Coordinates of C-alpha atoms and ligand atoms in Angstrom, one line a residue:
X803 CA -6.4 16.1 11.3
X804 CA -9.6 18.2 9.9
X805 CA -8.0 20.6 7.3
X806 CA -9.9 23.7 6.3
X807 CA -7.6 24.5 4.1
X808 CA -8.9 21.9 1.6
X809 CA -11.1 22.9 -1.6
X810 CA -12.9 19.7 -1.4
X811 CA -14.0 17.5 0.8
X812 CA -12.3 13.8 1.0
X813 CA -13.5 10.7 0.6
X814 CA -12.3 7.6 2.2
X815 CA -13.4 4.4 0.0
X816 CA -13.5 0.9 1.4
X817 CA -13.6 -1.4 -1.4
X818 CA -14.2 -4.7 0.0
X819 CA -13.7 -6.7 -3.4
X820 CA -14.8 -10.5 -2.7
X821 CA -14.5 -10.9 0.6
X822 CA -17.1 -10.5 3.9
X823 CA -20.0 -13.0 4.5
X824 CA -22.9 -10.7 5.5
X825 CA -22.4 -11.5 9.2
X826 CA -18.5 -10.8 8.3
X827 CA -19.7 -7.3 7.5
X828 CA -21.8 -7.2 10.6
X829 CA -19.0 -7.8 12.8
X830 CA -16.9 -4.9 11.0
X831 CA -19.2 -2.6 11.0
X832 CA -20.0 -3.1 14.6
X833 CA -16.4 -2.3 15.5
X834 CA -15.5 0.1 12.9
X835 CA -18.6 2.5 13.3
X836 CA -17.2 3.4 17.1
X837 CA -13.9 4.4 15.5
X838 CA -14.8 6.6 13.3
X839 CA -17.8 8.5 15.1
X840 CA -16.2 12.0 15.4
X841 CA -14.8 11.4 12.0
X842 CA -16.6 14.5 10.3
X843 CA -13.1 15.6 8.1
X844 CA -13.9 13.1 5.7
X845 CA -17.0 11.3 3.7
X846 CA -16.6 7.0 4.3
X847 CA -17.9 4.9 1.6
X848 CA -17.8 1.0 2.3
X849 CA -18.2 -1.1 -1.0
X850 CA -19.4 -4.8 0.1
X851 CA -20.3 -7.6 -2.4
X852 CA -23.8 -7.4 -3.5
X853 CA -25.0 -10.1 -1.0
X854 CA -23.9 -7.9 2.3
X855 CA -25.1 -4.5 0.5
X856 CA -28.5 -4.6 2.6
X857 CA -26.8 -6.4 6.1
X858 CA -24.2 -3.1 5.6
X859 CA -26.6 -0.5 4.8
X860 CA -28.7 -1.9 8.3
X861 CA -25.6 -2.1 10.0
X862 CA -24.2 1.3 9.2
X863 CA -27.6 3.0 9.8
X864 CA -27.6 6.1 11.6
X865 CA -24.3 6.9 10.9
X866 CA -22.5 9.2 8.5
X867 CA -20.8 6.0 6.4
X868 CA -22.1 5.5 2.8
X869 CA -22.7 2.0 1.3
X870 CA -21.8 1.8 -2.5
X871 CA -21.9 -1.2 -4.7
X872 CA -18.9 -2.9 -6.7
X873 CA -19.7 -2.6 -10.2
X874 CA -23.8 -1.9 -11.8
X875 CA -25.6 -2.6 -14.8
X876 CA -26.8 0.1 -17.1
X877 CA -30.3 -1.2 -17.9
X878 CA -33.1 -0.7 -15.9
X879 CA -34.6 -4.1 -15.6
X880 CA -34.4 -6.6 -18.3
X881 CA -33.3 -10.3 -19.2
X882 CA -29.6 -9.5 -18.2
X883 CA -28.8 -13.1 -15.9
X884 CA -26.7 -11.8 -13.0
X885 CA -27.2 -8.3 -13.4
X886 CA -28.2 -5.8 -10.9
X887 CA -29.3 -2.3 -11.8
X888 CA -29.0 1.0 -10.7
X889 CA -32.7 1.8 -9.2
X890 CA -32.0 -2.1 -7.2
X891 CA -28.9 -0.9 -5.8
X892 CA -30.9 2.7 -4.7
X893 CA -33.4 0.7 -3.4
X894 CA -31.1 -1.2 -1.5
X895 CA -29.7 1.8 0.5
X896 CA -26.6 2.3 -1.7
X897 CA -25.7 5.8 -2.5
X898 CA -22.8 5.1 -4.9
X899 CA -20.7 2.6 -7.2
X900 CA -17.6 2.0 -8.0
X901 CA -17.5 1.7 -12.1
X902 CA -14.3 0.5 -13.8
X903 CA -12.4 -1.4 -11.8
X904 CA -9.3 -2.7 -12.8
X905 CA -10.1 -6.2 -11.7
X906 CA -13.2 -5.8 -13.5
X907 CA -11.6 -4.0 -17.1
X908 CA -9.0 -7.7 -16.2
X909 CA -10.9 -10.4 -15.6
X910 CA -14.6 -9.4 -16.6
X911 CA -14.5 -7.7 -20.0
X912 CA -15.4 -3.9 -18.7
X913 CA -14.4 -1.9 -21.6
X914 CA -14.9 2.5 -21.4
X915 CA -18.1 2.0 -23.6
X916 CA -19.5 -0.3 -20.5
X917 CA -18.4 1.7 -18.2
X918 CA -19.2 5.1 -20.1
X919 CA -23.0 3.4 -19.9
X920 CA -23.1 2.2 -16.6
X921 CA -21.9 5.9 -15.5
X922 CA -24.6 7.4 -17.2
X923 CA -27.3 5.3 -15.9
X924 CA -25.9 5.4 -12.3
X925 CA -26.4 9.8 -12.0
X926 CA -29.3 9.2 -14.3
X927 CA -30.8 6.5 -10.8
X928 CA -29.0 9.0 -8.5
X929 CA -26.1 7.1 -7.3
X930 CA -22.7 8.6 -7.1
X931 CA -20.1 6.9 -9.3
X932 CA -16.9 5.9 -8.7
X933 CA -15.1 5.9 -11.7
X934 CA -11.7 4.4 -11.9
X935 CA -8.7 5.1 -14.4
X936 CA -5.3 4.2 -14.1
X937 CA -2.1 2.1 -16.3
X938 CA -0.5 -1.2 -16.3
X939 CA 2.8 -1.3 -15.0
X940 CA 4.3 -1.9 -18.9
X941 CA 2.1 1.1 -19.9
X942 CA 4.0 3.6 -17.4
X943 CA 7.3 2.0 -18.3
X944 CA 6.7 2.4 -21.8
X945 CA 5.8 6.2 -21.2
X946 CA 2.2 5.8 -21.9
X947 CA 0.6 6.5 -18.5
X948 CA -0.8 10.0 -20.0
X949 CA -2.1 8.4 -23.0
X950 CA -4.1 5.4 -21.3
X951 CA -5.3 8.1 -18.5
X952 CA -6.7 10.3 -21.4
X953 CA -8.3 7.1 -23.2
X954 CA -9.9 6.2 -20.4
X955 CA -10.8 9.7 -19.1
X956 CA -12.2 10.4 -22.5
X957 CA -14.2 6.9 -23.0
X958 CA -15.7 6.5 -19.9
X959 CA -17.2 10.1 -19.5
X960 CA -17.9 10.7 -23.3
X961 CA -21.0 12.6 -24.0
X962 CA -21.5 13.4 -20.3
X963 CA -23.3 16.9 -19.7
X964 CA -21.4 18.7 -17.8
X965 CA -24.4 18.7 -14.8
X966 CA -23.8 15.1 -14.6
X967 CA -20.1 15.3 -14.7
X968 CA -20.4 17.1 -11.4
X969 CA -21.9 14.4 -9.5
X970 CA -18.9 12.0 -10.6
X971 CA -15.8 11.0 -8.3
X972 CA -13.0 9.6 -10.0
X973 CA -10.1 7.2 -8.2
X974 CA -6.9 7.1 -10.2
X975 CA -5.5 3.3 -9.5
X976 CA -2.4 2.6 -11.4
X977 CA -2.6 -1.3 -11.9
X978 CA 1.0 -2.0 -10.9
X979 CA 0.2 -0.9 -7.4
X980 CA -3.5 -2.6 -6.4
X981 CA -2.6 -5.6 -4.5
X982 CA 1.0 -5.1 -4.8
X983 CA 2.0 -3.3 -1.5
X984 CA 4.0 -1.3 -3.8
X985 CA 2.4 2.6 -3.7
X986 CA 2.9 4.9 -5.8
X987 CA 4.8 7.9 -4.5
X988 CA 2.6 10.8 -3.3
X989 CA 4.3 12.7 -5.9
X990 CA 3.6 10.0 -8.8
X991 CA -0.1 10.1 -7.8
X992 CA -0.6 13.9 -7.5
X993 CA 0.9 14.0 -11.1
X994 CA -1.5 11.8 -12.6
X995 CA -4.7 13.5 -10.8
X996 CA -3.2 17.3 -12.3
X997 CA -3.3 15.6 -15.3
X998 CA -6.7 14.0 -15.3
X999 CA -7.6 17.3 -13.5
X1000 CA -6.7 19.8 -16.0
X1001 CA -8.3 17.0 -18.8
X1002 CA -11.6 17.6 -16.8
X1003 CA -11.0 21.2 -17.2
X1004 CA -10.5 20.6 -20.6
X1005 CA -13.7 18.8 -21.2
X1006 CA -15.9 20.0 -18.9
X1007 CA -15.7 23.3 -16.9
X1008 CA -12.7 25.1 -14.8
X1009 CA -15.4 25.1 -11.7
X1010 CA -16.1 21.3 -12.0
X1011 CA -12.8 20.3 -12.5
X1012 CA -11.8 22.2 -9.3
X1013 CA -14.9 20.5 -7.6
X1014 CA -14.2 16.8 -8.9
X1015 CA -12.7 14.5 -6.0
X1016 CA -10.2 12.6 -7.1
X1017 CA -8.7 9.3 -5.3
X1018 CA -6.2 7.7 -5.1
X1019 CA -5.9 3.7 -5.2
X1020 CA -3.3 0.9 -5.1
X1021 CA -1.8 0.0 -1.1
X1022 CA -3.1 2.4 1.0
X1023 CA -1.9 1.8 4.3
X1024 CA -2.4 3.2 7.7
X1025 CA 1.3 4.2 7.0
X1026 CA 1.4 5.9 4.2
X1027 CA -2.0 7.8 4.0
X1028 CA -0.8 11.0 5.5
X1029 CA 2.3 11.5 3.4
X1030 CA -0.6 10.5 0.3
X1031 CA -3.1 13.4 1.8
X1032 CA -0.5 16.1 2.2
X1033 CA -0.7 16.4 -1.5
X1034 CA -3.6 19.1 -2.4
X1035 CA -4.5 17.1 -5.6
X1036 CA -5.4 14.1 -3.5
X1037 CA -8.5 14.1 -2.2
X1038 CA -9.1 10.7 -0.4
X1039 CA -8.4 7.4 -1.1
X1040 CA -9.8 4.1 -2.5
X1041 CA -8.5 1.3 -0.4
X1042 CA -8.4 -2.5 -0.7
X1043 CA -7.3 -4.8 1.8
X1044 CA -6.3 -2.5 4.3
X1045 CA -10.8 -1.5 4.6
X1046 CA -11.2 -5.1 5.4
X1047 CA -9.6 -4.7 9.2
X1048 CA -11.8 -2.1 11.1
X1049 CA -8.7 -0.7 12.6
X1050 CA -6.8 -0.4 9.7
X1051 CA -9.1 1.5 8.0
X1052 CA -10.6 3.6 11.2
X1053 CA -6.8 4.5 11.4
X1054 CA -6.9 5.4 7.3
X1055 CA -10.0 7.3 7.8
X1056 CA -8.5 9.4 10.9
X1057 CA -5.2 9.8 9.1
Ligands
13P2301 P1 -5.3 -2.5 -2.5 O1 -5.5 -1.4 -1.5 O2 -5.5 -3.9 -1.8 O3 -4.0 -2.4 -3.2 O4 -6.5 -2.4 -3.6 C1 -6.7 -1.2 -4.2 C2 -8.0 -1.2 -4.9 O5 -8.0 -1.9 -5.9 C3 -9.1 -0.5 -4.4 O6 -10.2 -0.5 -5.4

């Protein structure tokens, strides 16, 4: 359990995607929160839709669980139909978002420009962003994982200082393993967090890419978070449908 030996402190990440009715999120929380009480090896982040962000952030109060959004706008306030911005999500008792999503770079048109914005603006409002990375399945098998990592590394973070670099978590997610039930290896994964690592070192500072978490997405399970967090360049986990059971993820979380 509770490793000392670790440089940085892990984050588990819930991301709840589309699913959970506010009084869905009710119910979990009320069960999960009891299961994870002495949990103090870890931070927790839950990410519900935007409709059960303020039922969640009630529902976890007084615990040590954070409430992050899904995804942010980078203006202010504005006429932007459907948007929600970073000083609404603060308000609304979130203290981070996840930027960059996969499904979101998919289906919704996120580029690294929007999400390079929507970072800034989310340190700039004083939320802590989740940035995600990670290739398609015919970008690894056409040797290309490196290259997409860097692209992305590079877009999304361009022309941050190096202060607000530091307040940044990033969540490598190769695509071909989100949804899939197929994980990558532990090895697979630590290789593609040394290499965005040593890129942060690269861009940034040696002490803030020694500090930067870094976790990893794509089929977490209760079963294979362990053999995932023996490796020192993982340092917690983004998970998807296994943080919609409470137990499943209070077991992820106590891994
Ligand atoms: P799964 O855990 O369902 O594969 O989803 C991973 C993910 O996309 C987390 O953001």
């Amino acid at each position: 359990m509770a490793d000392t030996s670790r440089l940085r402190k892990p984050v588990i990440a819930g991301n709840w995607k589309m699913y959970k009715t506010q009084r869905e999120a009710r119910d979990f929380f009320a069960e999960f929160q009891p299961l994870v009480a002495a949990a103090t090896h870890c931070e927790i982040v839950v990410a519900p839709t935007f409709t059960a962000l303020a039922a969640s952030v009630e529902a976890a109060k007084g615990s040590a669980i954070g409430i992050a959004a899904q995804d942010v706008y980078w203006a202010s306030e504005g006429a932007f139909t459907g948007e929600v911005s970073p000083r609404m999500l603060v308000e609304a008792g979130c203290r981070a978002v996840i930027i960059g999503h996969s499904e979101r770079r998919q289906f919704f048109g996120e580029t690294d420009e929007s999400a390079n914005r929507k970072v800034k603006a989310a340190v700039a409002a004083g939320l802590t962003p989740i940035l995600c990375v990670g290739e398609l399945l015919a970008e690894r098998e056409a040797g290309d994982t490196q290259s997409v990592l860097e692209r992305q590394f590079r877009g999304s973070l361009a022309a941050l200082t190096t202060a607000e670099f530091s307040r940044i978590i990033m969540a490598y997610e190769p695509v071909w393993a989100i949804g899939t039930g197929r994980t990558a290896t532990p090895e697979i994964a630590a290789e593609a967090h040394k290499f965005l690592r040593d890129l942060a070192a690269r861009s940034f500072s040696a002490k803030d890419a020694a500090s930067l978490r870094i976790l990893y997405g794509g089929s977490v399970k209760p079963e294979n978070i362990k053999g995932l967090m023996a490796q020192a360049e993982i340092d917690g986990a983004l998970v998807g449908g296994a943080s919609l059971d409470a137990r499943q993820f209070a077991a992820i979380v106590n891994y």
